[in-house]
PDB file of C-alpha atoms in Angstrom:
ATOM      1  CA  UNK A  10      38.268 -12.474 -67.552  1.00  0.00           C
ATOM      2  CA  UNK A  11      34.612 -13.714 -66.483  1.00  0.00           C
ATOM      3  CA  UNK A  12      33.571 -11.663 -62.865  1.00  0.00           C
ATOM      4  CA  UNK A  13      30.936 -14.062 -62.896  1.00  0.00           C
ATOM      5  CA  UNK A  14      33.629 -17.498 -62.178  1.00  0.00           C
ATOM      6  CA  UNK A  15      35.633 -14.709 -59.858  1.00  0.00           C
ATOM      7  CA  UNK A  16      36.403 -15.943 -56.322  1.00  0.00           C
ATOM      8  CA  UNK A  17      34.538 -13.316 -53.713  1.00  0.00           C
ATOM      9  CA  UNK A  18      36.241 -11.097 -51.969  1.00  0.00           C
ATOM     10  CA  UNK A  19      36.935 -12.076 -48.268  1.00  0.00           C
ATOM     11  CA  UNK A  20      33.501 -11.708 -46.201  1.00  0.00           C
ATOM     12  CA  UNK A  21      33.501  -8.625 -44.345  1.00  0.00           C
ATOM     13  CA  UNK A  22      29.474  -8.630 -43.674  1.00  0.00           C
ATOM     14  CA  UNK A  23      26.881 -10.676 -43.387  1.00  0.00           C
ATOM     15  CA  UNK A  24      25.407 -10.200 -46.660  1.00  0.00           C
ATOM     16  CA  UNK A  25      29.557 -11.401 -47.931  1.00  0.00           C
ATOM     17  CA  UNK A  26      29.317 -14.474 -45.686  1.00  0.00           C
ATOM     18  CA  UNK A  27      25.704 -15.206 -47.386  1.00  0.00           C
ATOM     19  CA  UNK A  28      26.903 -14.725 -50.508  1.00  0.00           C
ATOM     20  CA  UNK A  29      29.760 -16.565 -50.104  1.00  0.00           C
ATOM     21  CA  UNK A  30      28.026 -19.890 -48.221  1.00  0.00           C
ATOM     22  CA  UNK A  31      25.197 -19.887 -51.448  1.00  0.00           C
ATOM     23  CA  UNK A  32      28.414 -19.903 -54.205  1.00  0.00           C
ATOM     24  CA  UNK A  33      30.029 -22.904 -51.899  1.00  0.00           C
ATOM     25  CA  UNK A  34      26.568 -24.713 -51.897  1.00  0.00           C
ATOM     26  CA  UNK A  35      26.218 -24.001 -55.439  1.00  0.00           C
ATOM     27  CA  UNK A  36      29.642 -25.953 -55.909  1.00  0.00           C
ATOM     28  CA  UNK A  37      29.334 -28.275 -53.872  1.00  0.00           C
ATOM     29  CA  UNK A  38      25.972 -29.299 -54.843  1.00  0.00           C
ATOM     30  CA  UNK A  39      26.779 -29.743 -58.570  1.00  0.00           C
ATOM     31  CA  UNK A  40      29.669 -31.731 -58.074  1.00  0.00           C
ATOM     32  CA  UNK A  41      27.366 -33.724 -55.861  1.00  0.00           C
ATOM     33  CA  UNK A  42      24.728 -33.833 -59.182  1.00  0.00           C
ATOM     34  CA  UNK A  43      27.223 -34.191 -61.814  1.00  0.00           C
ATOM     35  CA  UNK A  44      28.988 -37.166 -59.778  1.00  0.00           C
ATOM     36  CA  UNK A  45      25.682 -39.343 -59.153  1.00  0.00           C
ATOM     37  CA  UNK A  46      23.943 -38.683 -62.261  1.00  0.00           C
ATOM     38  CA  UNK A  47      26.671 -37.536 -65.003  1.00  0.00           C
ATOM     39  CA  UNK A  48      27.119 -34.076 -65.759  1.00  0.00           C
ATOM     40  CA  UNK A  49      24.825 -34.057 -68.859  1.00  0.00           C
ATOM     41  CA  UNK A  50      22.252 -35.184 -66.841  1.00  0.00           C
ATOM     42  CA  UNK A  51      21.601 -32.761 -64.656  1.00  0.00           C
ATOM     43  CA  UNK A  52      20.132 -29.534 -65.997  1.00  0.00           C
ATOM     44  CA  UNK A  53      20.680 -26.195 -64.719  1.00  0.00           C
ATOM     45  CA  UNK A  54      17.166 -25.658 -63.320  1.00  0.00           C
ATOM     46  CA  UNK A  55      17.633 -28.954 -61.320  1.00  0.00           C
ATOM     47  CA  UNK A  56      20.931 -27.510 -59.789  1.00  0.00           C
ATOM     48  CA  UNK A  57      19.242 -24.370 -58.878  1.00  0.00           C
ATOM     49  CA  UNK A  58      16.300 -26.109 -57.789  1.00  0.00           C
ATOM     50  CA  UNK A  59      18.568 -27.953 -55.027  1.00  0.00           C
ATOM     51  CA  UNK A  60      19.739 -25.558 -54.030  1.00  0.00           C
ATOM     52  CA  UNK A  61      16.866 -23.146 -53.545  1.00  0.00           C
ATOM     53  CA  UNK A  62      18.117 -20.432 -56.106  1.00  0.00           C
ATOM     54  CA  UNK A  63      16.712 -18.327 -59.103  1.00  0.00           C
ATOM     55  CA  UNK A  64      18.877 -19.008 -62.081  1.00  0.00           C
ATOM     56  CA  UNK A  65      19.663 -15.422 -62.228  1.00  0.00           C
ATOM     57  CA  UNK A  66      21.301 -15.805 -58.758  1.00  0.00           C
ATOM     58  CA  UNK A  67      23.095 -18.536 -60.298  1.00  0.00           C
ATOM     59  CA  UNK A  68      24.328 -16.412 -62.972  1.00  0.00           C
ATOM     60  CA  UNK A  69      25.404 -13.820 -60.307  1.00  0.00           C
ATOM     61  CA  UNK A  70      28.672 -16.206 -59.926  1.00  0.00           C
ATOM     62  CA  UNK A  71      28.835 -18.715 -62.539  1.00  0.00           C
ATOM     63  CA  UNK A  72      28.276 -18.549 -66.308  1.00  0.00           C
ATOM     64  CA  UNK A  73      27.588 -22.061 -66.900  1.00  0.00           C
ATOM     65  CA  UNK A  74      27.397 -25.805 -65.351  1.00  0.00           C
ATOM     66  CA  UNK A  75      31.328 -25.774 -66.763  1.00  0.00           C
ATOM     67  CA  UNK A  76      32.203 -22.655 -65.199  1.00  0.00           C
ATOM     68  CA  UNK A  77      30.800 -24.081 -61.607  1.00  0.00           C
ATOM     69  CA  UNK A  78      31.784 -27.865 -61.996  1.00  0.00           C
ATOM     70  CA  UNK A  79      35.688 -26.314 -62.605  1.00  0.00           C
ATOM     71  CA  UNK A  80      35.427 -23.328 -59.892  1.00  0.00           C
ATOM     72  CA  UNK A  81      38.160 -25.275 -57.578  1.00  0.00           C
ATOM     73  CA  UNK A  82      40.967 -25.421 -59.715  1.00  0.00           C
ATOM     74  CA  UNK A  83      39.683 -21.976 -61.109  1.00  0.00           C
ATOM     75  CA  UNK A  84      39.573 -20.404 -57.990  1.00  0.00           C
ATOM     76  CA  UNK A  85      43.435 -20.974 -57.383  1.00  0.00           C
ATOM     77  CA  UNK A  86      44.218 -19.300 -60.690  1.00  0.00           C
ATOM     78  CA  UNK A  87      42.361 -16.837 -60.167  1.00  0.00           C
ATOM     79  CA  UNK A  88      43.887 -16.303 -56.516  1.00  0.00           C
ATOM     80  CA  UNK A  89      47.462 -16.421 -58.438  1.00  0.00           C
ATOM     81  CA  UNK A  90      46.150 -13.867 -60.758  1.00  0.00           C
ATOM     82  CA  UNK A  91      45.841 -11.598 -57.562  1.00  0.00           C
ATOM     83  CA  UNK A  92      48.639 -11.898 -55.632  1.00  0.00           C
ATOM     84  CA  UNK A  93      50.814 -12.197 -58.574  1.00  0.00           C
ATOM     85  CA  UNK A  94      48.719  -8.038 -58.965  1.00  0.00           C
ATOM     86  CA  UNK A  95      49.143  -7.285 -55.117  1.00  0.00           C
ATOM     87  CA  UNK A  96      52.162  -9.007 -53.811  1.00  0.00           C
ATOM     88  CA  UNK A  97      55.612  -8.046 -53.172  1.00  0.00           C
ATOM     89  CA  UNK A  98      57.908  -8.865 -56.131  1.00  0.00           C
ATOM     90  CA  UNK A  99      60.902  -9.221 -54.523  1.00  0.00           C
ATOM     91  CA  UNK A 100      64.375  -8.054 -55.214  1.00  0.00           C
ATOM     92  CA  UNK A 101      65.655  -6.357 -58.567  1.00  0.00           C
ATOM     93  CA  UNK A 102      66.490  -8.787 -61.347  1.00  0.00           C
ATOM     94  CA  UNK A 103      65.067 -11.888 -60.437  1.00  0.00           C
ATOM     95  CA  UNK A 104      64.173 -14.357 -62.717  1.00  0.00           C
ATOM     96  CA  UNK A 105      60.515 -14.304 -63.931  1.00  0.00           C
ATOM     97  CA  UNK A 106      60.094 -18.033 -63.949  1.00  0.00           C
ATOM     98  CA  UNK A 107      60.939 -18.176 -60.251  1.00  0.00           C
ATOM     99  CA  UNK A 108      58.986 -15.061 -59.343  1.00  0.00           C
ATOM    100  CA  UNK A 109      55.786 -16.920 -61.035  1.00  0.00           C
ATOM    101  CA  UNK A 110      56.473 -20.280 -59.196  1.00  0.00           C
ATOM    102  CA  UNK A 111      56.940 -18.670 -55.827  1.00  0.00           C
ATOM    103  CA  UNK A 112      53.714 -16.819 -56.797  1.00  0.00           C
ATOM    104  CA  UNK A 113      51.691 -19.860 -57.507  1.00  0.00           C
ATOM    105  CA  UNK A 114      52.958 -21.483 -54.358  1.00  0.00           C
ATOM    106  CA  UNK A 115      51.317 -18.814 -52.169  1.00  0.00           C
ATOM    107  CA  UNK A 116      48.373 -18.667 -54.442  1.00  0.00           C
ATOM    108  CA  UNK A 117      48.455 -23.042 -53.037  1.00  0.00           C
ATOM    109  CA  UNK A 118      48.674 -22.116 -49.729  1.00  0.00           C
ATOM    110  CA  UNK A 119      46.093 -19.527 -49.740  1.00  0.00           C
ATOM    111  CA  UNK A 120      43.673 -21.345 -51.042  1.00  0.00           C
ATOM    112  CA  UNK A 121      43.715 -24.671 -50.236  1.00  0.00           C
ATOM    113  CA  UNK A 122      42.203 -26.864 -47.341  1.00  0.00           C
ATOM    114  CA  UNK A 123      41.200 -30.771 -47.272  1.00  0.00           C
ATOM    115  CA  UNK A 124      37.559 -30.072 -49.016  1.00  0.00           C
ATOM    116  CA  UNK A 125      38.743 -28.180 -51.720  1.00  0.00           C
ATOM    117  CA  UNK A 126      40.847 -31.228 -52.440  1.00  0.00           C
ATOM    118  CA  UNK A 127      38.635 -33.101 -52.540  1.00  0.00           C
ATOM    119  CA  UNK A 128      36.387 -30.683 -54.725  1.00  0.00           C
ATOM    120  CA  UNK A 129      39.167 -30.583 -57.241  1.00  0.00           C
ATOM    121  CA  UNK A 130      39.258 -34.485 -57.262  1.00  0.00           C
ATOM    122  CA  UNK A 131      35.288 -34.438 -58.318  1.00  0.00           C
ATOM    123  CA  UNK A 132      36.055 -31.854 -60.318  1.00  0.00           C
ATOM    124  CA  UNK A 133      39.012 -33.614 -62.146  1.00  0.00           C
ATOM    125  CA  UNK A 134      37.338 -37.056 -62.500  1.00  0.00           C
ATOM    126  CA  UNK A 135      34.173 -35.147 -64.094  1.00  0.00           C
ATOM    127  CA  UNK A 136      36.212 -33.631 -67.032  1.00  0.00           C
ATOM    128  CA  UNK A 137      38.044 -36.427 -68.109  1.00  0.00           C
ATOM    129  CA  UNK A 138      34.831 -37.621 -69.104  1.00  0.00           C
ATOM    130  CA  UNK A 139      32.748 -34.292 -70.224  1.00  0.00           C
ATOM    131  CA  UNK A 140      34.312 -32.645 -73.602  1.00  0.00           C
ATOM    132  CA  UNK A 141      32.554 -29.386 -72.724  1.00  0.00           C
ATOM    133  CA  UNK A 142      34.690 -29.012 -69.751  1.00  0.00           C
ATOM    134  CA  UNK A 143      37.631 -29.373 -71.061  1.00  0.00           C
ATOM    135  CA  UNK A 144      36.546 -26.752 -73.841  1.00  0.00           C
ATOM    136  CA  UNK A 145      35.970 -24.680 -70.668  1.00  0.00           C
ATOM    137  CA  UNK A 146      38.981 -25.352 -69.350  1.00  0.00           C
ATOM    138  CA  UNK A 147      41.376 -24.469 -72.373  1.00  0.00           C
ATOM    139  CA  UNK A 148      39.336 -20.886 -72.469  1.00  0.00           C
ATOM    140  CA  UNK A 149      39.720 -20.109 -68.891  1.00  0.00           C
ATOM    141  CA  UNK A 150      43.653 -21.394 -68.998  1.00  0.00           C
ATOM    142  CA  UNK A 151      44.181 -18.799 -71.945  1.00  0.00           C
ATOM    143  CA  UNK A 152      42.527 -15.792 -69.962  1.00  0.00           C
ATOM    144  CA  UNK A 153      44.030 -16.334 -67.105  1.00  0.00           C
ATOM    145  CA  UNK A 154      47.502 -16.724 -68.739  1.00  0.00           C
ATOM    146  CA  UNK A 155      46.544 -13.082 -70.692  1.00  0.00           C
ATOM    147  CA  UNK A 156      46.055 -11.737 -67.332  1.00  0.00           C
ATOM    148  CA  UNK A 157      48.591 -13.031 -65.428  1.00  0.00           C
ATOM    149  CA  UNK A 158      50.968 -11.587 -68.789  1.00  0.00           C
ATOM    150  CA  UNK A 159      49.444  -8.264 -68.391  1.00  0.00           C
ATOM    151  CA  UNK A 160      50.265  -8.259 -64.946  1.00  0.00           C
ATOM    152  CA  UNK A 161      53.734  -9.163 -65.044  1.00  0.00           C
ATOM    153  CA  UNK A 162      53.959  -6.218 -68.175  1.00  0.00           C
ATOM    154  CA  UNK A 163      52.106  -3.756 -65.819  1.00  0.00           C
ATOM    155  CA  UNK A 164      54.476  -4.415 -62.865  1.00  0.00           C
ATOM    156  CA  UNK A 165      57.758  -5.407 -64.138  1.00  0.00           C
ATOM    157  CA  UNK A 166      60.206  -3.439 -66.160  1.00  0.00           C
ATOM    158  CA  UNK A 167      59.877  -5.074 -69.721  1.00  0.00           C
ATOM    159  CA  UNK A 168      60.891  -3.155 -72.240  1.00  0.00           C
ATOM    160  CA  UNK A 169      60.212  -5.102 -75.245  1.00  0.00           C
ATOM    161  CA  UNK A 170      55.973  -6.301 -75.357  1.00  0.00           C
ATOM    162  CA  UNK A 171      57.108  -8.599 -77.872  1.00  0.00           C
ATOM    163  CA  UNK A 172      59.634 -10.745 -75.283  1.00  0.00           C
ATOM    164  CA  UNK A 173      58.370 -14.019 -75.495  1.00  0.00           C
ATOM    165  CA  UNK A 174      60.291 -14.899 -72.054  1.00  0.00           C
ATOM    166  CA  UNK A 175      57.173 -14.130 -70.165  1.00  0.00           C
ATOM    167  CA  UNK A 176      55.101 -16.206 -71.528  1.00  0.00           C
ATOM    168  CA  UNK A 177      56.746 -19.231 -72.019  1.00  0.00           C
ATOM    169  CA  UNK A 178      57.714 -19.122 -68.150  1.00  0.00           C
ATOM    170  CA  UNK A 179      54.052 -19.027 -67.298  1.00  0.00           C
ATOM    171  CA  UNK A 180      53.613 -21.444 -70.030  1.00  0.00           C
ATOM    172  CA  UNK A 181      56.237 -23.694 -68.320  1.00  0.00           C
ATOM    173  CA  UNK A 182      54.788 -23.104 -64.695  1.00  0.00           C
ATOM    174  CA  UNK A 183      51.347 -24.505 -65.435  1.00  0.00           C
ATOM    175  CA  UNK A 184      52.725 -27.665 -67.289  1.00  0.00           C
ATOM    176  CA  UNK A 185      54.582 -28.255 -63.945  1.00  0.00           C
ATOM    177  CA  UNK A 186      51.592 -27.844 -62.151  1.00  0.00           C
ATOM    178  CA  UNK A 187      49.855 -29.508 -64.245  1.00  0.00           C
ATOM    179  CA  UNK A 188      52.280 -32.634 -63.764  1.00  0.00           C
ATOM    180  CA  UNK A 189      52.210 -31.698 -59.797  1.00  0.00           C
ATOM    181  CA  UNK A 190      48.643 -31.974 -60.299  1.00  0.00           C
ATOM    182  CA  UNK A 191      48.094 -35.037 -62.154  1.00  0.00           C
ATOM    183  CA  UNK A 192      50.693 -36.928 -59.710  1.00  0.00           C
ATOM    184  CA  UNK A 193      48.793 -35.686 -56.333  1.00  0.00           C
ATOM    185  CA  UNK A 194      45.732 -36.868 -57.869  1.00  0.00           C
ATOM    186  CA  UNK A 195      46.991 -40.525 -58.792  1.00  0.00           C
ATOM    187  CA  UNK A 196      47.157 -40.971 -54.853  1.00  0.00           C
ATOM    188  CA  UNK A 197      43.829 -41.826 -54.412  1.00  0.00           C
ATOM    189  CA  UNK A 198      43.168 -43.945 -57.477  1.00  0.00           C
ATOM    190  CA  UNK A 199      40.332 -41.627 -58.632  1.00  0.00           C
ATOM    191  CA  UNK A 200      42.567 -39.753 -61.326  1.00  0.00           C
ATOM    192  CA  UNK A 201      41.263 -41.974 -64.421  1.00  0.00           C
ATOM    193  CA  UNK A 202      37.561 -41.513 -63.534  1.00  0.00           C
ATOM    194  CA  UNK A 203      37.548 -44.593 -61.102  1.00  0.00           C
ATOM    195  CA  UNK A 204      35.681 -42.538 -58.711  1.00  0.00           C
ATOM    196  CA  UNK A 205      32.354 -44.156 -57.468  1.00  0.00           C
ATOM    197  CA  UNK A 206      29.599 -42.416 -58.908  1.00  0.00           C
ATOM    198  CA  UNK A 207      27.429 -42.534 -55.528  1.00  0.00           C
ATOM    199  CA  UNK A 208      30.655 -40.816 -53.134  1.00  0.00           C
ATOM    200  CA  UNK A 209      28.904 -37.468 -52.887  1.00  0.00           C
ATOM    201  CA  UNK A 210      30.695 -34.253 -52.478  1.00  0.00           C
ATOM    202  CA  UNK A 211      29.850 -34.095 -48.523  1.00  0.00           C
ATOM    203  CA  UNK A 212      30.689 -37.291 -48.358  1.00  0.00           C
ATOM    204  CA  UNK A 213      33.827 -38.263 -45.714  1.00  0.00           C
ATOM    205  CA  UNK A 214      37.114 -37.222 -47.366  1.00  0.00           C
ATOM    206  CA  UNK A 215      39.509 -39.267 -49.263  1.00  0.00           C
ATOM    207  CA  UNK A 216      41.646 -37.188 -51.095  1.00  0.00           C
ATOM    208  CA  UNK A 217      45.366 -36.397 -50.434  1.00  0.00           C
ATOM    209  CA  UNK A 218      46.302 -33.466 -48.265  1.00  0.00           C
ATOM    210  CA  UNK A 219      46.635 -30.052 -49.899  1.00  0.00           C
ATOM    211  CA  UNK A 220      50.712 -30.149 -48.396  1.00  0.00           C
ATOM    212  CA  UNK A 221      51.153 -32.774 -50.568  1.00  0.00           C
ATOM    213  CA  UNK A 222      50.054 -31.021 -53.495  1.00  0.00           C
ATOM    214  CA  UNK A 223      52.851 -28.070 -52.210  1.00  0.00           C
ATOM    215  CA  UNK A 224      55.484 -30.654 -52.028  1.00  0.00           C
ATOM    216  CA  UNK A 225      54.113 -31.757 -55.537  1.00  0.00           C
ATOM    217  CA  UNK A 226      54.838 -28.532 -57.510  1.00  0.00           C
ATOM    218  CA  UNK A 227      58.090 -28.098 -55.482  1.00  0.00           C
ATOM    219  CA  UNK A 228      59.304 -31.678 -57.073  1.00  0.00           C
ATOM    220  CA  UNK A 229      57.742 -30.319 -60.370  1.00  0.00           C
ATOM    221  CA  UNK A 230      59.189 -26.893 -60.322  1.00  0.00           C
ATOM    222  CA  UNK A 231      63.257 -28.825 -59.732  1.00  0.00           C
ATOM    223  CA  UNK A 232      62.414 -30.650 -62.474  1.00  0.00           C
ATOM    224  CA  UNK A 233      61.308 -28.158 -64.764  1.00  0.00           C
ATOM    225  CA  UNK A 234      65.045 -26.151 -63.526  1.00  0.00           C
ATOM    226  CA  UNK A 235      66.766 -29.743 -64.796  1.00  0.00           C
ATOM    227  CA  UNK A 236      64.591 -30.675 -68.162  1.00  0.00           C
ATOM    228  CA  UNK A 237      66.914 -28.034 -70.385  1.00  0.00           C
ATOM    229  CA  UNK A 238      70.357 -30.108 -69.614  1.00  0.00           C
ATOM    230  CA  UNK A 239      68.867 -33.260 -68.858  1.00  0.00           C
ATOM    231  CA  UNK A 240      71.215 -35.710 -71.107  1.00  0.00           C
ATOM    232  CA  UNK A 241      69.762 -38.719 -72.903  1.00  0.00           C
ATOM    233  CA  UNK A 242      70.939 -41.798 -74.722  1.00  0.00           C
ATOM    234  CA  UNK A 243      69.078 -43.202 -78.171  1.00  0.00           C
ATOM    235  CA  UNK A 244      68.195 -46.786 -77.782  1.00  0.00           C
ATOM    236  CA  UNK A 245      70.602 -49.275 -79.023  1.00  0.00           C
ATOM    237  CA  UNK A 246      68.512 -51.380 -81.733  1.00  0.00           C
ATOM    238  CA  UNK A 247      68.227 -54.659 -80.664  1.00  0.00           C
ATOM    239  CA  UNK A 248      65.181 -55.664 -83.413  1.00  0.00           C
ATOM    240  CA  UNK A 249      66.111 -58.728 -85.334  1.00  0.00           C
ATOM    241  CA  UNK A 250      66.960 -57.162 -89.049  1.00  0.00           C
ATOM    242  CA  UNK A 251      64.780 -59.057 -92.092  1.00  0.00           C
TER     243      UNK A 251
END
């Protein structure tokens, strides 16, 4: 996985907090850019430029206008990467998939606040219209999946590499989230790109709370437990026959 699209380490110095403020800027700048002008619009020495940074100190956290137009929905995987590494795992034999929800719920409440909704709503509302991002997006979700496999293989007793349960239960938990996600979203109206092109990422907030998005993959997560025995009836025919 990328260091350069890693989230920094809490600040502990000045020189952290600095670093930490330009990366935010850096952010919140380009989804500022990218909203107003369209994200192919804006090159990366204009971004820098606004922000009053060399493009090597760009590079220093991001590897590309994807990697930094994406960072708020990266930055929670990449917190659930870590505390699914760091945290307590609970009791003996408990079931993966609910080990990785609870997991991701803590990774939610770690990291989010009211502007980093509404940085994922820019965010969001920018890759439903720029291909390259969701490019970005598919290679990011597939390293952070191998990680958050290796993790579970470094820290849990599987004997078997091969066991596909592991993966298909973090498979299954981002689908949920990513239903959780897209739901949340649809709140404000901005979910299909119907964002205004001039609402600027400092702009006054208008995105749903990030407790909502909690209760969101909680309603998710129950459904995922009920889609294996949830029973279904074809369609009586009711077409006139020729």
């Amino acid at each position: 996985m990328s260091t350069a699209s890693a989230s920094p380490p809490a600040p502990s110095s000045l020189r952290e907090r600095k670093k930490r403020r330009t990366r935010q800027l850096l952010v919140d700048t380009s989804l500022e850019l990218f909203t107003e002008r369209g994200f192919g619009n804006v090159t990366l020495d204009e971004l820098c430029g606004s922000v009053e940074v060399s493009k090597r100190t760009f590079f220093r956290y991001f590897t590309s206008k994807e990697d930094v137009a994406m960072a708020p929905t990266q930055d929670l995987w990449l917190t659930f990467v870590d505390v699914l590494g760091t945290a307590d795992l609970g009791p003996a034999d408990r079931p993966v998939l609910l080990l990785i929800q609870d997991t991701l719920l803590t990774a939610l409440d770690r990291t989010t606040t009211d502007d980093w909704s509404h940085r994922v709503l820019l965010s969001r509302n920018l890759a439903e219209r720029t291909p390259s991002m969701d490019a970005h997006g598919l290679h990011f979700c597939d390293r952070t999946t191998r990680a958050a496999l290796a993790t579970l293989h470094r820290r849990l007793d599987i004997p078997d590499p091969a066991d596909l349960r592991p993966r298909l239960a973090v498979d299954m938990v981002v689908a949920a989230f990513h239903c959780a996600l897209a739901t949340w979203a649809s709140a404000t109206g901005t979910a299909t790109g119907t964002a205004p092109a001039a609402k600027s990422a400092t702009a006054p907030r208008n995105a749903p709370s990030p407790d909502s998005l909690s209760a969101h993959t909680r309603h998710a997560f129950a459904a995922l437990a009920a889609a294996p025995t949830f029973p279904v009836t074809p369609r009586q025919d009711t077409s006139p026959r020729p």
